[in-house]
PDB file of C-alpha atoms in Angstrom:
ATOM      1  CA  UNK W   1      50.147 -25.491 -77.997  1.00 49.00           C
ATOM      2  CA  UNK W   2      52.293 -28.110 -76.291  1.00 45.00           C
ATOM      3  CA  UNK W   3      54.165 -25.302 -74.551  1.00 46.00           C
ATOM      4  CA  UNK W   4      50.906 -23.873 -73.168  1.00 46.00           C
ATOM      5  CA  UNK W   5      49.772 -27.285 -71.879  1.00 44.00           C
ATOM      6  CA  UNK W   6      53.164 -27.810 -70.259  1.00 43.00           C
ATOM      7  CA  UNK W   7      52.974 -24.445 -68.484  1.00 43.00           C
ATOM      8  CA  UNK W   8      49.465 -25.226 -67.183  1.00 43.00           C
ATOM      9  CA  UNK W   9      50.650 -28.563 -65.762  1.00 45.00           C
ATOM     10  CA  UNK W  10      53.589 -26.877 -64.037  1.00 43.00           C
ATOM     11  CA  UNK W  11      51.365 -24.145 -62.576  1.00 47.00           C
ATOM     12  CA  UNK W  12      48.854 -26.696 -61.273  1.00 48.00           C
ATOM     13  CA  UNK W  13      51.623 -28.740 -59.661  1.00 47.00           C
ATOM     14  CA  UNK W  14      53.003 -25.658 -57.913  1.00 44.00           C
ATOM     15  CA  UNK W  15      49.558 -24.698 -56.570  1.00 44.00           C
ATOM     16  CA  UNK W  16      48.899 -28.199 -55.215  1.00 45.00           C
ATOM     17  CA  UNK W  17      52.319 -28.274 -53.613  1.00 48.00           C
ATOM     18  CA  UNK W  18      51.747 -24.874 -51.974  1.00 46.00           C
ATOM     19  CA  UNK W  19      48.365 -25.991 -50.648  1.00 46.00           C
ATOM     20  CA  UNK W  20      49.804 -29.075 -48.991  1.00 44.00           C
ATOM     21  CA  UNK W  21      52.569 -27.056 -47.361  1.00 45.00           C
ATOM     22  CA  UNK W  22      50.071 -24.534 -45.998  1.00 42.00           C
ATOM     23  CA  UNK W  23      47.918 -27.248 -44.389  1.00 46.00           C
ATOM     24  CA  UNK W  24      50.878 -28.749 -42.567  1.00 46.00           C
ATOM     25  CA  UNK W  25      52.164 -25.507 -41.025  1.00 43.00           C
ATOM     26  CA  UNK W  26      51.871 -25.408 -37.179  1.00 41.00           C
ATOM     27  CA  UNK W  27      52.373 -22.097 -35.393  1.00 38.00           C
ATOM     28  CA  UNK W  28      53.830 -22.302 -31.890  1.00 44.00           C
ATOM     29  CA  UNK W  29      51.844 -20.778 -28.981  1.00 41.00           C
ATOM     30  CA  UNK W  30      48.742 -20.355 -31.115  1.00 40.00           C
ATOM     31  CA  UNK W  31      46.287 -22.288 -28.939  1.00 45.00           C
ATOM     32  CA  UNK W  32      42.653 -21.106 -28.933  1.00 40.00           C
ATOM     33  CA  UNK W  33      42.031 -18.619 -26.104  1.00 43.00           C
ATOM     34  CA  UNK W  34      39.988 -19.743 -23.080  1.00 45.00           C
ATOM     35  CA  UNK W  35      36.266 -19.181 -23.591  1.00 43.00           C
ATOM     36  CA  UNK W  36      35.246 -16.900 -20.712  1.00 45.00           C
ATOM     37  CA  UNK W  37      31.881 -16.197 -22.294  1.00 45.00           C
ATOM     38  CA  UNK W  38      30.257 -19.218 -20.645  1.00 44.00           C
ATOM     39  CA  UNK W  39      31.402 -18.193 -17.160  1.00 86.00           C
ATOM     40  CA  UNK W  40      30.297 -14.606 -17.637  1.00 91.00           C
ATOM     41  CA  UNK W  41      26.896 -15.641 -18.939  1.00 93.00           C
ATOM     42  CA  UNK W  42      26.466 -18.080 -16.053  1.00 95.00           C
ATOM     43  CA  UNK W  43      27.317 -15.393 -13.497  1.00 96.00           C
ATOM     44  CA  UNK W  44      25.058 -12.821 -15.134  1.00 96.00           C
ATOM     45  CA  UNK W  45      22.217 -15.347 -15.079  1.00 97.00           C
ATOM     46  CA  UNK W  46      22.935 -16.040 -11.404  1.00 97.00           C
ATOM     47  CA  UNK W  47      22.742 -12.338 -10.546  1.00 98.00           C
ATOM     48  CA  UNK W  48      19.508 -11.988 -12.484  1.00 98.00           C
ATOM     49  CA  UNK W  49      17.944 -15.019 -10.766  1.00 98.00           C
ATOM     50  CA  UNK W  50      18.969 -13.853  -7.303  1.00 98.00           C
ATOM     51  CA  UNK W  51      17.456 -10.408  -7.830  1.00 99.00           C
ATOM     52  CA  UNK W  52      14.177 -11.921  -8.985  1.00 98.00           C
ATOM     53  CA  UNK W  53      14.157 -14.469  -6.136  1.00 98.00           C
ATOM     54  CA  UNK W  54      14.839 -11.937  -3.385  1.00 98.00           C
ATOM     55  CA  UNK W  55      13.623  -8.590  -4.719  1.00 98.00           C
ATOM     56  CA  UNK W  56      11.064  -9.576  -7.333  1.00 97.00           C
ATOM     57  CA  UNK W  57      12.789  -7.642 -10.112  1.00 98.00           C
ATOM     58  CA  UNK W  58      15.754  -7.741 -12.469  1.00 98.00           C
ATOM     59  CA  UNK W  59      18.932  -5.814 -11.591  1.00 98.00           C
ATOM     60  CA  UNK W  60      19.679  -2.485 -13.227  1.00 97.00           C
ATOM     61  CA  UNK W  61      22.601  -2.288 -15.651  1.00 97.00           C
ATOM     62  CA  UNK W  62      24.701  -0.662 -12.923  1.00 97.00           C
ATOM     63  CA  UNK W  63      23.838  -3.324 -10.339  1.00 98.00           C
ATOM     64  CA  UNK W  64      24.482  -6.090 -12.857  1.00 96.00           C
ATOM     65  CA  UNK W  65      27.869  -4.614 -13.750  1.00 96.00           C
ATOM     66  CA  UNK W  66      29.051  -4.185 -10.161  1.00 96.00           C
ATOM     67  CA  UNK W  67      28.150  -7.680  -8.981  1.00 97.00           C
ATOM     68  CA  UNK W  68      29.246  -9.320 -12.222  1.00 96.00           C
ATOM     69  CA  UNK W  69      32.726  -7.838 -11.842  1.00 95.00           C
ATOM     70  CA  UNK W  70      32.971  -8.969  -8.220  1.00 95.00           C
ATOM     71  CA  UNK W  71      31.831 -12.512  -8.942  1.00 96.00           C
ATOM     72  CA  UNK W  72      33.915 -12.924 -12.107  1.00 94.00           C
ATOM     73  CA  UNK W  73      37.065 -11.628 -10.418  1.00 93.00           C
ATOM     74  CA  UNK W  74      36.554 -14.040  -7.513  1.00 92.00           C
ATOM     75  CA  UNK W  75      35.594 -16.899  -9.845  1.00 92.00           C
ATOM     76  CA  UNK W  76      32.202 -17.011  -8.108  1.00 93.00           C
ATOM     77  CA  UNK W  77      33.692 -18.196  -4.827  1.00 94.00           C
ATOM     78  CA  UNK W  78      31.370 -19.186  -1.992  1.00 95.00           C
ATOM     79  CA  UNK W  79      32.580 -16.203   0.046  1.00 96.00           C
ATOM     80  CA  UNK W  80      31.674 -13.689  -2.661  1.00 96.00           C
ATOM     81  CA  UNK W  81      28.352 -15.412  -3.371  1.00 97.00           C
ATOM     82  CA  UNK W  82      27.567 -15.133   0.334  1.00 98.00           C
ATOM     83  CA  UNK W  83      28.389 -11.430   0.414  1.00 98.00           C
ATOM     84  CA  UNK W  84      26.291 -10.822  -2.699  1.00 98.00           C
ATOM     85  CA  UNK W  85      23.182 -12.552  -1.314  1.00 98.00           C
ATOM     86  CA  UNK W  86      23.553 -10.969   2.122  1.00 98.00           C
ATOM     87  CA  UNK W  87      23.760  -7.510   0.565  1.00 98.00           C
ATOM     88  CA  UNK W  88      20.453  -8.103  -1.212  1.00 98.00           C
ATOM     89  CA  UNK W  89      18.906  -9.363   2.030  1.00 98.00           C
ATOM     90  CA  UNK W  90      19.720  -6.112   3.827  1.00 96.00           C
ATOM     91  CA  UNK W  91      17.780  -3.934   1.377  1.00 97.00           C
ATOM     92  CA  UNK W  92      14.367  -2.415   2.080  1.00 96.00           C
ATOM     93  CA  UNK W  93      13.088  -4.058  -1.106  1.00 97.00           C
ATOM     94  CA  UNK W  94      13.908  -7.483   0.296  1.00 98.00           C
ATOM     95  CA  UNK W  95      11.874  -6.876   3.462  1.00 96.00           C
ATOM     96  CA  UNK W  96       8.934  -5.596   1.410  1.00 96.00           C
ATOM     97  CA  UNK W  97       9.170  -8.640  -0.835  1.00 97.00           C
ATOM     98  CA  UNK W  98       8.788 -11.011   2.128  1.00 97.00           C
ATOM     99  CA  UNK W  99       5.409  -9.516   2.985  1.00 96.00           C
ATOM    100  CA  UNK W 100       4.394  -9.299  -0.663  1.00 95.00           C
ATOM    101  CA  UNK W 101       4.943 -13.041  -1.115  1.00 96.00           C
ATOM    102  CA  UNK W 102       3.007 -13.839   2.075  1.00 96.00           C
ATOM    103  CA  UNK W 103       0.105 -11.610   1.006  1.00 95.00           C
ATOM    104  CA  UNK W 104      -0.017 -13.311  -2.381  1.00 95.00           C
ATOM    105  CA  UNK W 105       0.176 -16.853  -1.007  1.00 95.00           C
ATOM    106  CA  UNK W 106      -2.111 -16.430   2.000  1.00 97.00           C
ATOM    107  CA  UNK W 107      -4.353 -13.427   1.375  1.00 95.00           C
ATOM    108  CA  UNK W 108      -4.847 -13.353  -2.398  1.00 92.00           C
ATOM    109  CA  UNK W 109      -2.761 -10.167  -2.530  1.00 87.00           C
ATOM    110  CA  UNK W 110      -5.524  -8.108  -0.923  1.00 85.00           C
ATOM    111  CA  UNK W 111      -5.441  -4.311  -1.045  1.00 82.00           C
ATOM    112  CA  UNK W 112      -3.715  -3.141   2.133  1.00 80.00           C
ATOM    113  CA  UNK W 113      -5.931  -0.040   2.215  1.00 85.00           C
ATOM    114  CA  UNK W 114      -8.802  -2.362   3.141  1.00 88.00           C
ATOM    115  CA  UNK W 115      -7.142  -2.945   6.517  1.00 90.00           C
ATOM    116  CA  UNK W 116      -7.574   0.664   7.549  1.00 89.00           C
ATOM    117  CA  UNK W 117     -11.243   0.698   6.568  1.00 91.00           C
ATOM    118  CA  UNK W 118     -12.007  -2.394   8.651  1.00 90.00           C
ATOM    119  CA  UNK W 119      -9.890  -1.164  11.549  1.00 91.00           C
ATOM    120  CA  UNK W 120     -11.884   2.079  11.672  1.00 91.00           C
ATOM    121  CA  UNK W 121     -15.120   0.100  11.530  1.00 89.00           C
ATOM    122  CA  UNK W 122     -14.020  -2.043  14.485  1.00 88.00           C
ATOM    123  CA  UNK W 123     -12.947   1.067  16.374  1.00 90.00           C
ATOM    124  CA  UNK W 124     -16.406   2.591  15.974  1.00 89.00           C
ATOM    125  CA  UNK W 125     -18.102  -0.628  17.088  1.00 90.00           C
ATOM    126  CA  UNK W 126     -15.944  -0.745  20.208  1.00 87.00           C
ATOM    127  CA  UNK W 127     -17.546   2.554  21.250  1.00 88.00           C
ATOM    128  CA  UNK W 128     -21.052   1.184  20.688  1.00 84.00           C
ATOM    129  CA  UNK W 129     -22.545   0.111  24.024  1.00 84.00           C
ATOM    130  CA  UNK W 130     -25.027  -2.167  22.240  1.00 85.00           C
ATOM    131  CA  UNK W 131     -22.068  -4.297  21.084  1.00 84.00           C
ATOM    132  CA  UNK W 132     -20.814  -5.165  24.557  1.00 83.00           C
ATOM    133  CA  UNK W 133     -21.855  -8.801  24.210  1.00 86.00           C
ATOM    134  CA  UNK W 134     -19.391  -9.262  21.345  1.00 88.00           C
ATOM    135  CA  UNK W 135     -16.827  -6.722  22.523  1.00 87.00           C
ATOM    136  CA  UNK W 136     -14.086  -9.356  22.949  1.00 89.00           C
ATOM    137  CA  UNK W 137     -14.467 -10.574  19.347  1.00 91.00           C
ATOM    138  CA  UNK W 138     -14.431  -7.009  18.003  1.00 91.00           C
ATOM    139  CA  UNK W 139     -11.355  -6.133  20.061  1.00 92.00           C
ATOM    140  CA  UNK W 140      -9.550  -9.247  18.828  1.00 93.00           C
ATOM    141  CA  UNK W 141     -10.391  -8.375  15.211  1.00 93.00           C
ATOM    142  CA  UNK W 142      -9.190  -4.810  15.776  1.00 92.00           C
ATOM    143  CA  UNK W 143      -5.907  -5.970  17.326  1.00 95.00           C
ATOM    144  CA  UNK W 144      -5.309  -8.431  14.487  1.00 95.00           C
ATOM    145  CA  UNK W 145      -5.797  -5.700  11.887  1.00 95.00           C
ATOM    146  CA  UNK W 146      -3.383  -3.410  13.717  1.00 95.00           C
ATOM    147  CA  UNK W 147      -0.846  -6.239  13.791  1.00 96.00           C
ATOM    148  CA  UNK W 148      -1.239  -6.671  10.026  1.00 96.00           C
ATOM    149  CA  UNK W 149      -0.604  -2.970   9.511  1.00 95.00           C
ATOM    150  CA  UNK W 150       2.578  -3.164  11.557  1.00 96.00           C
ATOM    151  CA  UNK W 151       4.135  -5.974   9.513  1.00 97.00           C
ATOM    152  CA  UNK W 152       5.990  -3.816   6.919  1.00 95.00           C
ATOM    153  CA  UNK W 153       7.531  -1.535   9.549  1.00 96.00           C
ATOM    154  CA  UNK W 154       8.515  -4.364  11.874  1.00 97.00           C
ATOM    155  CA  UNK W 155      10.053  -6.361   9.018  1.00 96.00           C
ATOM    156  CA  UNK W 156      11.999  -3.266   7.982  1.00 95.00           C
ATOM    157  CA  UNK W 157      13.500  -2.807  11.455  1.00 95.00           C
ATOM    158  CA  UNK W 158      14.029  -6.562  11.947  1.00 93.00           C
ATOM    159  CA  UNK W 159      11.726  -6.904  14.965  1.00 96.00           C
ATOM    160  CA  UNK W 160       9.457  -9.495  13.334  1.00 97.00           C
ATOM    161  CA  UNK W 161      10.359 -13.052  12.344  1.00 96.00           C
ATOM    162  CA  UNK W 162       8.765 -15.203   9.650  1.00 97.00           C
ATOM    163  CA  UNK W 163       6.681 -17.332  12.030  1.00 97.00           C
ATOM    164  CA  UNK W 164       4.985 -14.305  13.547  1.00 97.00           C
ATOM    165  CA  UNK W 165       4.405 -12.745  10.144  1.00 98.00           C
ATOM    166  CA  UNK W 166       2.797 -15.963   8.922  1.00 98.00           C
ATOM    167  CA  UNK W 167       0.698 -16.224  12.084  1.00 98.00           C
ATOM    168  CA  UNK W 168      -0.616 -12.683  11.634  1.00 98.00           C
ATOM    169  CA  UNK W 169      -1.396 -13.320   7.969  1.00 97.00           C
ATOM    170  CA  UNK W 170      -3.642 -16.215   9.045  1.00 98.00           C
ATOM    171  CA  UNK W 171      -5.181 -14.537  12.098  1.00 97.00           C
ATOM    172  CA  UNK W 172      -7.482 -11.917  10.572  1.00 96.00           C
ATOM    173  CA  UNK W 173     -10.815 -11.448   8.831  1.00 94.00           C
ATOM    174  CA  UNK W 174      -9.241 -11.564   5.359  1.00 95.00           C
ATOM    175  CA  UNK W 175      -7.855 -15.091   5.783  1.00 97.00           C
ATOM    176  CA  UNK W 176     -11.131 -16.156   7.419  1.00 96.00           C
ATOM    177  CA  UNK W 177     -13.055 -14.792   4.453  1.00 94.00           C
ATOM    178  CA  UNK W 178     -10.930 -16.753   1.988  1.00 96.00           C
ATOM    179  CA  UNK W 179     -11.087 -19.966   4.052  1.00 97.00           C
ATOM    180  CA  UNK W 180     -14.607 -19.825   5.435  1.00 96.00           C
ATOM    181  CA  UNK W 181     -15.554 -22.286   8.160  1.00 95.00           C
ATOM    182  CA  UNK W 182     -13.384 -23.916  10.797  1.00 98.00           C
ATOM    183  CA  UNK W 183     -12.613 -27.033   8.773  1.00 98.00           C
ATOM    184  CA  UNK W 184     -11.486 -25.023   5.765  1.00 98.00           C
ATOM    185  CA  UNK W 185      -9.379 -22.848   8.048  1.00 98.00           C
ATOM    186  CA  UNK W 186      -7.596 -25.836   9.622  1.00 99.00           C
ATOM    187  CA  UNK W 187      -6.981 -27.656   6.327  1.00 98.00           C
ATOM    188  CA  UNK W 188      -5.779 -24.458   4.670  1.00 98.00           C
ATOM    189  CA  UNK W 189      -3.191 -23.802   7.389  1.00 98.00           C
ATOM    190  CA  UNK W 190      -1.907 -27.377   7.090  1.00 98.00           C
ATOM    191  CA  UNK W 191      -1.740 -27.076   3.320  1.00 98.00           C
ATOM    192  CA  UNK W 192      -0.002 -23.689   3.317  1.00 97.00           C
ATOM    193  CA  UNK W 193       2.650 -24.537   5.885  1.00 98.00           C
ATOM    194  CA  UNK W 194       3.007 -28.324   5.973  1.00 97.00           C
ATOM    195  CA  UNK W 195       2.086 -29.079   2.355  1.00 96.00           C
ATOM    196  CA  UNK W 196      -0.226 -31.875   3.410  1.00 97.00           C
ATOM    197  CA  UNK W 197      -3.758 -32.610   4.578  1.00 97.00           C
ATOM    198  CA  UNK W 198      -4.175 -33.138   8.344  1.00 98.00           C
ATOM    199  CA  UNK W 199      -4.723 -36.646   9.669  1.00 98.00           C
ATOM    200  CA  UNK W 200      -8.181 -37.477  10.997  1.00 98.00           C
ATOM    201  CA  UNK W 201      -7.082 -36.812  14.588  1.00 98.00           C
ATOM    202  CA  UNK W 202      -5.293 -33.590  13.635  1.00 98.00           C
ATOM    203  CA  UNK W 203      -8.348 -32.356  11.773  1.00 98.00           C
ATOM    204  CA  UNK W 204     -10.747 -33.230  14.599  1.00 98.00           C
ATOM    205  CA  UNK W 205      -8.559 -31.752  17.338  1.00 98.00           C
ATOM    206  CA  UNK W 206      -7.671 -28.732  15.224  1.00 98.00           C
ATOM    207  CA  UNK W 207     -11.309 -27.896  14.531  1.00 98.00           C
ATOM    208  CA  UNK W 208     -12.313 -28.303  18.158  1.00 98.00           C
ATOM    209  CA  UNK W 209      -9.330 -26.262  19.381  1.00 98.00           C
ATOM    210  CA  UNK W 210     -10.118 -23.393  16.986  1.00 98.00           C
ATOM    211  CA  UNK W 211     -13.732 -23.512  18.172  1.00 97.00           C
ATOM    212  CA  UNK W 212     -12.622 -23.009  21.774  1.00 97.00           C
ATOM    213  CA  UNK W 213     -12.333 -26.508  23.215  1.00 98.00           C
ATOM    214  CA  UNK W 214      -9.222 -27.667  25.045  1.00 98.00           C
ATOM    215  CA  UNK W 215      -7.422 -30.124  22.752  1.00 98.00           C
ATOM    216  CA  UNK W 216      -3.942 -31.405  21.895  1.00 98.00           C
ATOM    217  CA  UNK W 217      -2.348 -30.814  18.491  1.00 98.00           C
ATOM    218  CA  UNK W 218       1.169 -31.767  17.426  1.00 96.00           C
ATOM    219  CA  UNK W 219       1.868 -32.705  21.074  1.00 95.00           C
ATOM    220  CA  UNK W 220       0.853 -29.248  22.367  1.00 97.00           C
ATOM    221  CA  UNK W 221      -2.302 -28.167  24.152  1.00 98.00           C
ATOM    222  CA  UNK W 222      -4.541 -25.238  23.258  1.00 98.00           C
ATOM    223  CA  UNK W 223      -8.137 -24.007  23.170  1.00 97.00           C
ATOM    224  CA  UNK W 224      -8.394 -21.152  20.662  1.00 97.00           C
ATOM    225  CA  UNK W 225      -7.569 -20.124  17.097  1.00 97.00           C
ATOM    226  CA  UNK W 226      -4.622 -18.154  18.440  1.00 97.00           C
ATOM    227  CA  UNK W 227      -3.323 -21.256  20.250  1.00 98.00           C
ATOM    228  CA  UNK W 228      -3.803 -23.356  17.109  1.00 99.00           C
ATOM    229  CA  UNK W 229      -1.716 -20.975  14.988  1.00 98.00           C
ATOM    230  CA  UNK W 230       0.962 -20.592  17.662  1.00 98.00           C
ATOM    231  CA  UNK W 231       1.311 -24.381  17.888  1.00 98.00           C
ATOM    232  CA  UNK W 232       1.526 -24.809  14.112  1.00 98.00           C
ATOM    233  CA  UNK W 233       4.125 -22.060  13.637  1.00 97.00           C
ATOM    234  CA  UNK W 234       6.341 -23.499  16.387  1.00 97.00           C
ATOM    235  CA  UNK W 235       6.197 -27.095  15.128  1.00 97.00           C
ATOM    236  CA  UNK W 236       8.892 -29.060  13.314  1.00 97.00           C
ATOM    237  CA  UNK W 237       6.324 -29.512  10.545  1.00 97.00           C
ATOM    238  CA  UNK W 238       6.270 -25.750   9.956  1.00 98.00           C
ATOM    239  CA  UNK W 239      10.066 -25.487   9.672  1.00 98.00           C
ATOM    240  CA  UNK W 240      10.190 -28.490   7.351  1.00 98.00           C
ATOM    241  CA  UNK W 241       7.454 -26.910   5.267  1.00 98.00           C
ATOM    242  CA  UNK W 242       9.522 -23.757   4.813  1.00 98.00           C
ATOM    243  CA  UNK W 243      12.412 -25.882   3.541  1.00 98.00           C
ATOM    244  CA  UNK W 244      10.082 -27.601   1.069  1.00 98.00           C
ATOM    245  CA  UNK W 245       8.749 -24.234  -0.064  1.00 98.00           C
ATOM    246  CA  UNK W 246      12.142 -22.636  -0.720  1.00 98.00           C
ATOM    247  CA  UNK W 247      13.625 -25.680  -2.469  1.00 98.00           C
ATOM    248  CA  UNK W 248      10.603 -25.806  -4.773  1.00 98.00           C
ATOM    249  CA  UNK W 249      10.636 -22.036  -5.332  1.00 97.00           C
ATOM    250  CA  UNK W 250      14.362 -21.654  -6.013  1.00 98.00           C
ATOM    251  CA  UNK W 251      15.431 -25.025  -7.445  1.00 98.00           C
ATOM    252  CA  UNK W 252      12.139 -26.058  -9.107  1.00 97.00           C
ATOM    253  CA  UNK W 253      12.112 -29.534  -7.579  1.00 97.00           C
ATOM    254  CA  UNK W 254      11.125 -31.381  -4.439  1.00 97.00           C
ATOM    255  CA  UNK W 255      13.543 -31.422  -1.519  1.00 97.00           C
ATOM    256  CA  UNK W 256      15.463 -34.646  -0.969  1.00 97.00           C
ATOM    257  CA  UNK W 257      15.292 -36.564   2.302  1.00 97.00           C
ATOM    258  CA  UNK W 258      18.800 -35.396   3.211  1.00 97.00           C
ATOM    259  CA  UNK W 259      17.948 -31.758   2.466  1.00 97.00           C
ATOM    260  CA  UNK W 260      14.786 -31.938   4.553  1.00 98.00           C
ATOM    261  CA  UNK W 261      16.688 -33.385   7.494  1.00 97.00           C
ATOM    262  CA  UNK W 262      19.727 -31.098   7.289  1.00 97.00           C
ATOM    263  CA  UNK W 263      18.054 -27.800   6.408  1.00 98.00           C
ATOM    264  CA  UNK W 264      15.112 -28.276   8.759  1.00 98.00           C
ATOM    265  CA  UNK W 265      17.481 -28.860  11.664  1.00 97.00           C
ATOM    266  CA  UNK W 266      19.521 -25.825  10.608  1.00 97.00           C
ATOM    267  CA  UNK W 267      16.417 -23.637  10.523  1.00 98.00           C
ATOM    268  CA  UNK W 268      15.132 -24.999  13.839  1.00 96.00           C
ATOM    269  CA  UNK W 269      18.465 -24.280  15.496  1.00 96.00           C
ATOM    270  CA  UNK W 270      19.061 -20.820  14.044  1.00 95.00           C
ATOM    271  CA  UNK W 271      15.448 -19.675  13.619  1.00 95.00           C
ATOM    272  CA  UNK W 272      16.978 -17.589  10.831  1.00 97.00           C
ATOM    273  CA  UNK W 273      14.963 -17.539   7.616  1.00 98.00           C
ATOM    274  CA  UNK W 274      17.591 -15.455   5.809  1.00 98.00           C
ATOM    275  CA  UNK W 275      20.228 -18.082   6.595  1.00 98.00           C
ATOM    276  CA  UNK W 276      17.989 -20.797   5.155  1.00 98.00           C
ATOM    277  CA  UNK W 277      17.572 -18.776   1.959  1.00 98.00           C
ATOM    278  CA  UNK W 278      21.298 -18.076   1.836  1.00 98.00           C
ATOM    279  CA  UNK W 279      22.220 -21.755   2.046  1.00 98.00           C
ATOM    280  CA  UNK W 280      20.127 -22.510  -1.029  1.00 98.00           C
ATOM    281  CA  UNK W 281      20.968 -19.377  -3.020  1.00 98.00           C
ATOM    282  CA  UNK W 282      24.753 -19.844  -2.823  1.00 97.00           C
ATOM    283  CA  UNK W 283      24.597 -23.523  -3.784  1.00 96.00           C
ATOM    284  CA  UNK W 284      26.225 -24.695  -7.019  1.00 95.00           C
ATOM    285  CA  UNK W 285      22.868 -26.008  -8.162  1.00 96.00           C
ATOM    286  CA  UNK W 286      21.226 -22.594  -7.905  1.00 97.00           C
ATOM    287  CA  UNK W 287      24.215 -20.867  -9.521  1.00 96.00           C
ATOM    288  CA  UNK W 288      24.169 -23.388 -12.358  1.00 94.00           C
ATOM    289  CA  UNK W 289      27.597 -24.934 -11.763  1.00 90.00           C
ATOM    290  CA  UNK W 290      27.670 -28.660 -12.486  1.00 81.00           C
TER     291      UNK W 290
END
């Protein structure tokens, strides 16, 4: 019995000794490998976000794989980010998306087939001699509808800028129907493009200008709805509003004072909406790099 107890004690001592030795062993060059998963996930999320922001859809597996490889290999450098975003901006989908967003924001995503029906109606009325008293108004409506129809094609061939697209989206019977009455029209344009309500003087002069009286707005003179929209779309307030819109849309926050000053001046100077988008979409904040 004593012999058995002795053997158990010896065995236990050996096991404890072996355990301590095992815990103290250090293997050279056995550091944990770098965790590349975080970087890959971040880049894949960036690609996904950019596709949704610019094209309104997620990338296919093939698209995701191609751009992920490029960005990972270049460690998501600014140069490769720029190339990636610019490639998306040259696609037909991107141009279509610009108009789709404008239609949703300004025209309640109306059915574009309605344009043709109204255009034909105006065309018939222009041939009606009993309508001569209102011929100018009918012709203007007809021209505005034709201009709406031309937006997709002109965006596709890069012969239409954002200001003109926005002006056309507000200068038609659809926008008038949504924002009925001159006051609603004026306040809606201010809200959509300047993100504010007009001052008392701006509202008064804007209403009277739209109604055909010669008035001054934002330091420019005009006497028609067309003049009103042209003045608004050429103003610093409009360009600043586009900066506010994109910062809110892409970064989910309000633009800072510095961003408003810097990006508004950049957009005013370049008159390049794609460049404004690019500046935001290649930023570390949008990518998710802290």
